Coordinates of N, CA and C in Angstrom, one line a residue:
Chain H
A1 N 85.8 121.7 86.4 CA 86.6 120.9 87.3 C 87.0 121.7 88.5
Q2 N 87.1 121.0 89.6 CA 87.5 121.7 90.8 C 89.0 121.8 91.0
S3 N 89.5 122.8 91.6 CA 91.0 122.9 91.9 C 91.1 123.7 93.2
V4 N 92.3 123.5 93.8 CA 92.6 124.2 95.1 C 94.0 124.7 95.0
T5 N 94.2 126.0 95.3 CA 95.5 126.6 95.3 C 95.9 127.2 96.7
Q6 N 96.9 126.7 97.2 CA 97.5 127.2 98.4 C 98.6 128.1 98.0
L7 N 98.5 129.4 98.3 CA 99.3 130.4 97.7 C 100.8 130.4 98.3
D8 N 101.0 129.8 99.5 CA 102.3 129.9 100.1 C 102.7 128.4 100.4
S9 N 103.9 128.1 99.9 CA 104.4 126.7 100.2 C 105.0 126.7 101.6
Q10 N 105.6 127.8 102.1 CA 106.1 127.8 103.4 C 105.8 129.2 104.1
V11 N 105.5 129.1 105.4 CA 105.2 130.3 106.1 C 106.0 130.3 107.4
P12 N 107.1 131.1 107.5 CA 107.8 131.1 108.8 C 107.2 132.3 109.6
V13 N 107.1 132.0 110.9 CA 106.5 133.0 111.8 C 107.1 132.8 113.2
F14 N 107.2 133.9 114.0 CA 107.7 133.7 115.3 C 106.5 133.3 116.3
E15 N 106.9 132.7 117.3 CA 105.9 132.2 118.3 C 105.1 133.4 118.9
E16 N 103.9 133.3 119.1 CA 102.9 134.3 119.6 C 102.5 135.3 118.5
A17 N 103.0 135.2 117.3 CA 102.6 136.1 116.3 C 101.4 135.6 115.6
P18 N 100.6 136.4 114.9 CA 99.5 135.9 114.1 C 99.9 135.3 112.8
V19 N 99.1 134.5 112.3 CA 99.4 133.8 111.0 C 98.1 133.7 110.1
E20 N 98.3 133.7 108.8 CA 97.3 133.4 107.9 C 97.8 132.5 106.8
L21 N 97.2 131.4 106.6 CA 97.5 130.5 105.5 C 96.4 130.6 104.4
R22 N 96.8 130.9 103.2 CA 95.8 131.3 102.2 C 95.4 130.1 101.3
C23 N 94.1 130.1 101.0 CA 93.6 129.0 100.2 C 92.5 129.6 99.2
N24 N 92.7 129.3 98.0 CA 91.6 129.7 97.0 C 91.2 128.4 96.2
Y25 N 90.0 128.4 95.9 CA 89.5 127.2 95.2 C 88.7 127.7 93.9
S26 N 88.5 126.7 93.0 CA 87.6 127.0 91.9 C 86.6 125.8 91.8
S27 N 85.4 126.2 91.6 CA 84.3 125.2 91.5 C 83.1 125.9 90.9
S28 N 82.3 125.2 90.1 CA 81.1 125.7 89.6 C 79.9 125.2 90.4
V29 N 80.1 124.4 91.4 CA 79.0 123.9 92.2 C 79.2 124.2 93.6
S30 N 78.2 124.0 94.4 CA 78.3 124.1 95.9 C 79.4 123.2 96.4
V31 N 80.2 123.7 97.4 CA 81.3 122.9 97.9 C 81.3 122.9 99.4
Y32 N 82.0 121.8 99.8 CA 82.4 121.7 101.2 C 83.9 122.1 101.3
L33 N 84.3 122.7 102.3 CA 85.7 123.1 102.4 C 86.3 122.6 103.7
F34 N 87.6 122.3 103.7 CA 88.3 121.6 104.8 C 89.7 122.2 104.9
W35 N 90.2 122.2 106.2 CA 91.6 122.3 106.5 C 92.0 121.1 107.3
Y36 N 93.1 120.5 106.8 CA 93.7 119.3 107.5 C 95.1 119.7 108.0
V37 N 95.6 119.1 109.0 CA 96.9 119.3 109.5 C 97.6 118.0 109.5
Q38 N 98.9 118.0 109.2 CA 99.7 116.8 109.1 C 101.1 117.1 109.9
Y39 N 101.3 116.3 110.9 CA 102.6 116.3 111.6 C 103.5 115.3 110.9
P40 N 104.8 115.5 111.0 CA 105.8 114.6 110.3 C 105.5 113.1 110.4
N41 N 105.5 112.5 109.2 CA 105.4 111.0 109.1 C 104.0 110.5 109.7
Q42 N 103.0 111.4 109.7 CA 101.7 111.0 110.2 C 100.7 111.2 109.1
G43 N 99.5 110.7 109.4 CA 98.4 111.0 108.5 C 97.8 112.4 108.7
L44 N 96.8 112.7 108.0 CA 96.1 114.0 108.1 C 95.0 113.9 109.2
Q45 N 94.9 115.0 109.9 CA 93.8 115.2 110.9 C 93.0 116.4 110.5
L46 N 91.7 116.2 110.6 CA 90.8 117.3 110.3 C 91.0 118.4 111.3
L47 N 91.2 119.7 110.8 CA 91.3 120.8 111.7 C 90.0 121.6 111.8
L48 N 89.3 121.8 110.7 CA 88.0 122.4 110.7 C 87.4 122.3 109.3
K49 N 86.1 122.5 109.3 CA 85.4 122.3 108.0 C 84.2 123.3 107.9
Y50 N 83.9 123.7 106.6 CA 82.7 124.5 106.3 C 81.8 123.6 105.4
L51 N 80.6 123.4 105.9 CA 79.6 122.7 105.2 C 78.5 123.6 104.7
S52 N 78.0 124.4 105.6 CA 76.9 125.4 105.4 C 76.8 126.3 106.6
G53 N 75.9 127.3 106.5 CA 75.6 128.1 107.6 C 76.6 129.2 107.8
S54 N 77.0 129.5 109.0 CA 78.0 130.5 109.3 C 79.3 130.4 108.5
T55 N 79.7 131.5 107.9 CA 80.9 131.4 107.1 C 82.2 131.4 107.9
L56 N 82.1 131.7 109.2 CA 83.3 131.6 110.0 C 83.2 130.3 110.9
V57 N 84.2 129.5 110.7 CA 84.3 128.2 111.5 C 85.6 128.2 112.3
E58 N 85.5 127.6 113.4 CA 86.6 127.6 114.4 C 87.0 126.1 114.8
S59 N 88.2 126.0 115.2 CA 88.7 124.7 115.7 C 88.9 124.8 117.2
I60 N 89.1 123.7 117.8 CA 89.2 123.7 119.3 C 90.6 124.3 119.7
N61 N 91.6 124.4 118.9 CA 92.9 124.8 119.3 C 93.2 126.2 118.7
G62 N 92.1 127.0 118.5 CA 92.3 128.5 118.2 C 92.4 128.9 116.8
F63 N 92.4 127.9 115.9 CA 92.4 128.3 114.4 C 91.0 128.6 114.0
E64 N 90.9 129.5 113.0 CA 89.6 129.8 112.4 C 89.8 130.0 110.9
A65 N 88.7 129.8 110.2 CA 88.7 130.0 108.7 C 87.4 130.6 108.3
E66 N 87.5 131.5 107.3 CA 86.3 132.1 106.8 C 86.0 131.8 105.4
F67 N 84.8 131.3 105.1 CA 84.4 131.0 103.7 C 84.0 132.3 103.1
N68 N 84.6 132.6 102.0 CA 84.3 133.8 101.2 C 83.9 133.4 99.8
K69 N 82.6 133.4 99.6 CA 82.1 132.8 98.3 C 82.5 133.7 97.1
S70 N 82.4 135.0 97.3 CA 82.7 136.0 96.2 C 84.2 135.9 95.8
Q71 N 85.0 135.7 96.8 CA 86.5 135.6 96.4 C 86.9 134.2 96.3
T72 N 86.1 133.2 96.4 CA 86.4 131.8 96.4 C 87.6 131.5 97.3
S73 N 87.5 131.9 98.5 CA 88.7 131.7 99.4 C 88.2 131.0 100.7
F74 N 89.2 130.4 101.4 CA 88.9 129.8 102.7 C 90.2 129.9 103.5
H75 N 90.6 131.1 103.8 CA 91.9 131.3 104.5 C 91.9 130.9 105.9
L76 N 93.0 130.3 106.4 CA 93.1 129.8 107.8 C 93.9 130.8 108.6
R77 N 93.4 131.2 109.8 CA 94.0 132.2 110.6 C 94.2 131.7 112.1
K78 N 95.2 132.2 112.7 CA 95.3 132.0 114.2 C 96.0 133.3 114.7
P79 N 95.4 133.9 115.8 CA 95.9 135.2 116.3 C 97.2 135.1 117.0
S80 N 97.6 133.9 117.5 CA 98.8 133.7 118.2 C 99.3 132.3 118.1
V81 N 100.3 132.0 117.4 CA 100.8 130.6 117.2 C 101.7 130.1 118.3
H82 N 101.8 128.8 118.4 CA 102.7 128.1 119.4 C 103.6 127.3 118.6
I83 N 104.7 126.9 119.2 CA 105.7 126.0 118.6 C 105.0 124.8 118.1
S84 N 104.1 124.3 118.9 CA 103.4 123.0 118.6 C 102.5 123.1 117.3
D85 N 102.3 124.3 116.8 CA 101.5 124.4 115.6 C 102.4 124.2 114.3
T86 N 103.7 124.0 114.5 CA 104.5 123.7 113.4 C 104.1 122.4 112.7
A87 N 103.7 122.4 111.5 CA 103.2 121.3 110.8 C 102.9 121.7 109.3
E88 N 102.4 120.7 108.5 CA 102.0 121.1 107.2 C 100.4 121.1 107.2
Y89 N 99.9 122.1 106.5 CA 98.5 122.3 106.5 C 97.9 122.2 105.0
F90 N 96.9 121.5 104.9 CA 96.3 121.2 103.6 C 94.9 121.8 103.6
C91 N 94.6 122.5 102.5 CA 93.2 122.9 102.2 C 92.6 121.9 101.2
A92 N 91.3 121.6 101.4 CA 90.7 120.7 100.5 C 89.3 121.1 100.2
V93 N 88.8 120.7 99.0 CA 87.4 121.0 98.6 C 86.7 119.8 98.2
G94 N 85.5 119.6 98.5 CA 84.7 118.5 98.1 C 83.3 119.0 97.6
R95 N 82.7 118.3 96.7 CA 81.4 118.7 96.2 C 80.3 118.2 97.1
S96 N 79.4 119.1 97.4 CA 78.3 118.7 98.3 C 77.4 117.6 97.8
S97 N 77.5 117.3 96.5 CA 76.7 116.3 95.9 C 77.4 115.0 95.7
N98 N 78.7 114.9 96.1 CA 79.5 113.7 95.9 C 79.8 113.0 97.2
T99 N 80.3 111.8 97.1 CA 80.6 111.1 98.3 C 82.1 110.9 98.6
G100 N 82.6 111.9 99.2 CA 84.0 111.8 99.8 C 85.2 112.1 98.9
K101 N 85.1 112.3 97.6 CA 86.3 112.6 96.9 C 86.6 114.1 97.2
L102 N 87.8 114.3 97.7 CA 88.3 115.6 98.0 C 89.5 115.9 97.1
I103 N 89.5 117.2 96.7 CA 90.7 117.7 96.0 C 91.5 118.5 97.0
F104 N 92.8 118.2 97.0 CA 93.7 118.9 98.0 C 94.6 119.9 97.3
G105 N 94.9 120.9 98.1 CA 95.9 121.9 97.7 C 97.3 121.3 97.9
Q106 N 98.3 122.0 97.5 CA 99.7 121.5 97.5 C 100.3 121.5 99.0
G107 N 99.6 122.1 99.9 CA 100.1 122.2 101.3 C 100.9 123.4 101.6
T108 N 100.8 123.8 102.8 CA 101.6 125.0 103.3 C 102.3 124.5 104.6
T109 N 103.6 124.6 104.6 CA 104.4 124.3 105.8 C 104.5 125.5 106.7
L110 N 103.9 125.4 107.9 CA 104.0 126.5 108.9 C 105.2 126.2 109.8
Q111 N 106.1 127.1 109.9 CA 107.3 126.9 110.7 C 107.3 128.0 111.8
V112 N 107.0 127.6 113.0 CA 106.9 128.5 114.1 C 108.3 128.5 114.8
K113 N 108.9 129.7 114.9 CA 110.2 129.9 115.5 C 110.1 130.5 116.9
P114 N 111.0 130.1 117.8 CA 110.9 130.6 119.2 C 111.4 132.1 119.2
Chain O
D1 N 89.3 101.6 120.2 CA 89.1 102.8 119.5 C 88.9 102.6 118.0
G2 N 87.9 103.3 117.4 CA 87.7 103.2 116.0 C 88.8 104.0 115.2
G3 N 89.2 103.5 114.0 CA 90.1 104.2 113.2 C 90.6 103.4 112.0
I4 N 91.6 103.9 111.4 CA 92.2 103.3 110.2 C 93.6 102.8 110.5
T5 N 93.9 101.6 110.2 CA 95.2 101.0 110.4 C 95.9 100.7 109.1
Q6 N 97.1 101.3 108.9 CA 97.9 101.0 107.7 C 99.1 100.3 108.1
S7 N 99.5 99.3 107.2 CA 100.7 98.6 107.5 C 101.3 98.1 106.2
P8 N 102.7 98.0 106.1 CA 103.6 98.5 107.1 C 103.8 100.0 107.1
K9 N 104.4 100.5 108.1 CA 104.6 102.0 108.2 C 105.8 102.4 107.3
Y10 N 106.8 101.5 107.2 CA 107.9 101.7 106.3 C 108.1 100.4 105.5
L11 N 108.5 100.6 104.2 CA 108.7 99.5 103.4 C 109.7 99.8 102.3
F12 N 110.6 98.8 102.2 CA 111.7 99.0 101.1 C 111.5 97.9 100.1
R13 N 111.7 98.2 98.9 CA 111.5 97.2 97.8 C 112.5 97.5 96.7
K14 N 112.9 96.4 96.1 CA 113.8 96.5 94.9 C 113.0 96.8 93.7
E15 N 113.6 97.4 92.7 CA 112.9 97.6 91.4 C 112.5 96.3 90.8
G16 N 111.3 96.3 90.2 CA 110.7 95.2 89.6 C 109.9 94.3 90.5
Q17 N 109.8 94.6 91.8 CA 109.0 93.9 92.7 C 107.6 94.5 92.9
N18 N 106.6 93.7 93.0 CA 105.3 94.2 93.5 C 105.3 94.3 95.0
V19 N 104.5 95.2 95.5 CA 104.4 95.3 97.0 C 102.9 95.7 97.3
T20 N 102.4 95.1 98.4 CA 101.0 95.4 98.8 C 101.0 96.1 100.1
L21 N 100.2 97.2 100.1 CA 100.0 98.0 101.4 C 98.7 97.7 101.9
S22 N 98.6 97.5 103.2 CA 97.4 97.1 103.8 C 96.7 98.3 104.4
C23 N 95.3 98.3 104.4 CA 94.5 99.3 105.0 C 93.3 98.7 105.5
E24 N 93.1 98.8 106.8 CA 91.9 98.2 107.5 C 91.2 99.3 108.3
Q25 N 89.9 99.4 108.3 CA 89.1 100.4 109.1 C 88.0 99.7 109.9
N26 N 87.8 100.2 111.1 CA 86.7 99.6 111.9 C 85.7 100.7 112.2
L27 N 85.6 101.7 111.3 CA 84.6 102.8 111.5 C 83.3 102.5 110.8
N28 N 83.2 101.3 110.2 CA 81.9 101.0 109.5 C 81.6 101.9 108.3
H29 N 82.7 102.5 107.7 CA 82.5 103.4 106.6 C 82.4 102.6 105.3
D30 N 81.5 103.2 104.4 CA 81.3 102.6 103.2 C 82.4 102.8 102.2
A31 N 82.9 104.0 102.2 CA 83.9 104.5 101.1 C 85.3 104.4 101.7
M32 N 86.2 104.0 100.8 CA 87.7 104.0 101.2 C 88.5 104.6 100.0
Y33 N 89.6 105.1 100.3 CA 90.4 105.9 99.3 C 91.9 105.6 99.5
W34 N 92.7 105.7 98.4 CA 94.1 105.7 98.5 C 94.6 107.0 97.9
Y35 N 95.5 107.7 98.6 CA 96.1 108.9 98.1 C 97.6 108.7 98.1
R36 N 98.3 109.3 97.2 CA 99.8 109.4 97.2 C 100.2 110.8 97.5
Q37 N 101.2 110.9 98.4 CA 101.7 112.2 98.8 C 103.2 112.3 98.4
D38 N 103.5 113.4 97.6 CA 104.9 113.7 97.3 C 105.1 115.1 97.7
P39 N 106.4 115.5 98.1 CA 106.7 116.8 98.6 C 106.3 117.9 97.6
G40 N 105.5 118.9 98.0 CA 105.2 120.0 97.2 C 104.0 119.7 96.2
Q41 N 103.5 118.5 96.3 CA 102.4 118.2 95.3 C 101.1 117.9 96.0
G42 N 101.0 118.0 97.3 CA 99.8 117.7 98.0 C 99.5 116.2 97.9
L43 N 98.2 115.9 97.9 CA 97.7 114.5 97.9 C 97.0 114.3 96.5
R44 N 97.3 113.2 95.9 CA 96.7 112.8 94.7 C 96.0 111.5 94.8
L45 N 94.8 111.4 94.3 CA 93.9 110.2 94.4 C 94.4 109.1 93.5
I46 N 94.6 107.9 94.0 CA 95.0 106.8 93.2 C 93.8 106.0 92.8
Y47 N 93.0 105.5 93.8 CA 91.8 104.7 93.6 C 90.9 105.0 94.8
Y48 N 89.6 104.7 94.5 CA 88.6 104.8 95.6 C 87.5 103.8 95.4
S49 N 86.9 103.5 96.5 CA 85.8 102.5 96.5 C 84.7 103.0 97.3
Q50 N 83.5 103.0 96.8 CA 82.3 103.4 97.5 C 81.5 102.3 98.1
I51 N 81.8 101.1 97.6 CA 81.0 99.9 98.0 C 81.8 98.7 97.8
V52 N 81.5 97.6 98.6 CA 82.3 96.4 98.4 C 82.2 95.8 97.0
N53 N 83.3 95.3 96.5 CA 83.4 94.7 95.2 C 83.2 95.7 94.0
D54 N 83.5 97.0 94.3 CA 83.5 98.0 93.3 C 84.5 99.1 93.6
F55 N 85.2 99.5 92.6 CA 86.2 100.6 92.8 C 86.4 101.3 91.5
Q56 N 86.9 102.6 91.7 CA 87.1 103.4 90.5 C 88.5 104.0 90.5
K57 N 89.1 104.3 89.3 CA 90.4 104.9 89.2 C 90.3 106.4 89.7
G58 N 91.3 106.8 90.3 CA 91.5 108.2 90.6 C 92.3 108.9 89.5
D59 N 93.1 109.9 89.9 CA 93.8 110.7 88.9 C 95.1 110.1 88.5
I60 N 95.7 109.2 89.3 CA 97.0 108.6 89.0 C 97.0 107.1 89.2
A61 N 96.1 106.4 88.6 CA 95.9 104.9 88.9 C 96.9 104.0 88.2
E62 N 97.6 104.6 87.2 CA 98.5 103.7 86.4 C 99.6 103.1 87.2
G63 N 99.8 101.8 87.2 CA 100.8 101.1 87.9 C 100.4 100.7 89.3
Y64 N 99.1 100.9 89.6 CA 98.5 100.5 90.9 C 97.3 99.6 90.7
S65 N 97.0 98.7 91.7 CA 95.8 98.0 91.6 C 95.3 97.8 93.0
V66 N 93.9 97.6 93.1 CA 93.3 97.5 94.4 C 92.2 96.4 94.4
S67 N 91.7 96.1 95.6 CA 90.6 95.1 95.7 C 89.8 95.6 96.8
R68 N 88.5 95.2 96.8 CA 87.6 95.6 97.9 C 86.6 94.4 98.2
E69 N 87.2 93.4 98.7 CA 86.4 92.1 99.0 C 85.6 92.2 100.3
K70 N 86.1 93.1 101.2 CA 85.4 93.2 102.5 C 85.2 94.7 102.7
K71 N 84.2 95.1 103.5 CA 83.9 96.5 103.7 C 85.1 97.1 104.5
E72 N 85.7 96.4 105.4 CA 86.7 97.0 106.2 C 88.1 97.0 105.7
S73 N 88.3 96.4 104.5 CA 89.7 96.3 103.9 C 89.8 96.8 102.5
F74 N 90.9 97.5 102.2 CA 91.1 98.1 100.9 C 92.6 98.1 100.6
P75 N 93.2 97.0 100.3 CA 94.6 96.9 100.0 C 95.0 97.5 98.7
L76 N 96.2 98.1 98.7 CA 96.8 98.7 97.5 C 98.0 97.9 97.1
T77 N 98.1 97.5 95.8 CA 99.3 96.9 95.3 C 100.0 97.9 94.4
V78 N 101.3 98.1 94.7 CA 102.1 98.9 93.8 C 102.9 98.0 92.9
T79 N 102.6 98.0 91.6 CA 103.2 97.0 90.7 C 104.5 97.6 90.1
S80 N 105.2 96.6 89.5 CA 106.5 97.0 88.9 C 106.3 98.0 87.7
A81 N 105.0 98.1 87.3 CA 104.8 99.1 86.2 C 104.7 100.5 86.6
Q82 N 104.7 100.8 87.9 CA 104.7 102.1 88.5 C 106.1 102.6 88.4
K83 N 106.3 103.7 87.6 CA 107.6 104.1 87.3 C 108.4 104.9 88.4
N84 N 107.6 105.5 89.3 CA 108.2 106.3 90.3 C 107.5 106.0 91.6
P85 N 107.6 104.8 92.2 CA 106.8 104.4 93.3 C 107.2 105.0 94.7
T86 N 108.4 105.5 94.8 CA 108.8 106.0 96.1 C 107.9 107.2 96.5
A87 N 107.2 107.0 97.6 CA 106.3 108.1 98.1 C 105.7 107.7 99.4
F88 N 104.9 108.6 99.9 CA 104.1 108.3 101.2 C 102.7 108.1 100.8
Y89 N 102.1 106.9 101.2 CA 100.8 106.5 100.8 C 99.8 106.6 101.9
L90 N 98.7 107.2 101.7 CA 97.7 107.4 102.7 C 96.4 106.8 102.3
C91 N 95.8 106.1 103.3 CA 94.5 105.5 103.1 C 93.5 106.3 103.9
A92 N 92.3 106.4 103.4 CA 91.3 107.2 104.1 C 89.9 106.5 103.9
S93 N 89.0 106.9 104.7 CA 87.6 106.4 104.6 C 86.6 107.5 104.9
S94 N 85.4 107.3 104.5 CA 84.3 108.3 104.8 C 83.0 107.5 104.8
S95 N 82.1 108.2 105.5 CA 80.8 107.6 105.7 C 79.8 108.1 104.6
A96 N 79.0 107.3 104.0 CA 78.1 107.7 103.0 C 76.8 108.2 103.6
S97 N 76.4 107.7 104.7 CA 75.2 108.2 105.4 C 75.5 109.4 106.2
G98 N 74.6 110.4 106.2 CA 74.8 111.6 106.8 C 76.1 112.3 106.3
Y99 N 76.2 112.3 105.0 CA 77.4 112.7 104.3 C 77.8 114.1 104.7
T100 N 79.1 114.2 105.1 CA 79.7 115.6 105.4 C 80.9 115.8 104.6
G101 N 81.3 114.8 103.8 CA 82.5 114.9 103.0 C 83.8 114.7 103.7
E102 N 83.8 114.6 105.0 CA 85.0 114.5 105.8 C 85.7 113.1 105.6
L103 N 87.0 113.1 105.4 CA 87.8 111.9 105.3 C 88.6 111.7 106.6
F104 N 88.7 110.4 106.9 CA 89.4 110.0 108.1 C 90.7 109.2 107.6
F105 N 91.8 109.6 108.0 CA 93.1 109.1 107.5 C 93.8 108.1 108.4
G106 N 94.5 107.2 107.8 CA 95.4 106.4 108.5 C 96.8 107.1 108.7
E107 N 97.7 106.4 109.4 CA 99.0 107.0 109.7 C 100.0 107.0 108.5
G108 N 99.6 106.3 107.4 CA 100.4 106.3 106.2 C 101.5 105.2 106.2
S109 N 101.9 104.9 104.9 CA 103.0 103.9 104.7 C 104.0 104.6 103.8
R110 N 105.2 104.5 104.2 CA 106.3 105.2 103.3 C 107.0 104.1 102.6
L111 N 106.9 104.1 101.3 CA 107.5 103.1 100.4 C 108.8 103.7 99.8
T112 N 109.9 103.0 99.9 CA 111.1 103.4 99.2 C 111.6 102.3 98.3
V113 N 111.8 102.7 97.1 CA 112.3 101.7 96.1 C 113.8 101.9 96.0
L114 N 114.6 100.8 96.2 CA 116.0 100.9 96.2 C 116.6 100.6 94.8

């Protein structure tokens, strides 16, 4: 069975500091990996995804994540955060042979302080 | 614009009442999903449907029911049998063709039982 663990429930950080949100997964089959972002009282928006190819994937707003198969991790990083990055972030895993069922982690709340 | 519309955004109900949450998509996606979100627990799958007139239970289906009579619609009924229905409910969809595993989410419906 697949599972996803987000190691930190809350991550406080000052504006312009770097941040890493950690995600580990377990799966015996090939997987797709995702990071979603959720602003208060809204749905989830896709931030970035790993399907195949380069293990480093980037989003348009400066986030990046690296797929590490040996460590079964998909940590999310940003070198310099903004106040507007304050949100909840979810890591998710899906099987490459399945149609759409994703397993989500518990979520990490990123709190960016001025 | 293509997307997923959930209604109502906020809903209050008395104990013992059934309530139906609406989810409509115009993305021409084959698969649709209902997730429940509780603080600190991430998203948990209630039901999903990969084709019209067919659906499967997710991890927490007890006390819920769904129908899929049209490709674009996937309503969720929270019945009086659901013991703890107060939560944030998210509807999502995905495309089966050119599968990439990505889910597209609606804005959510917040149900409060008084």
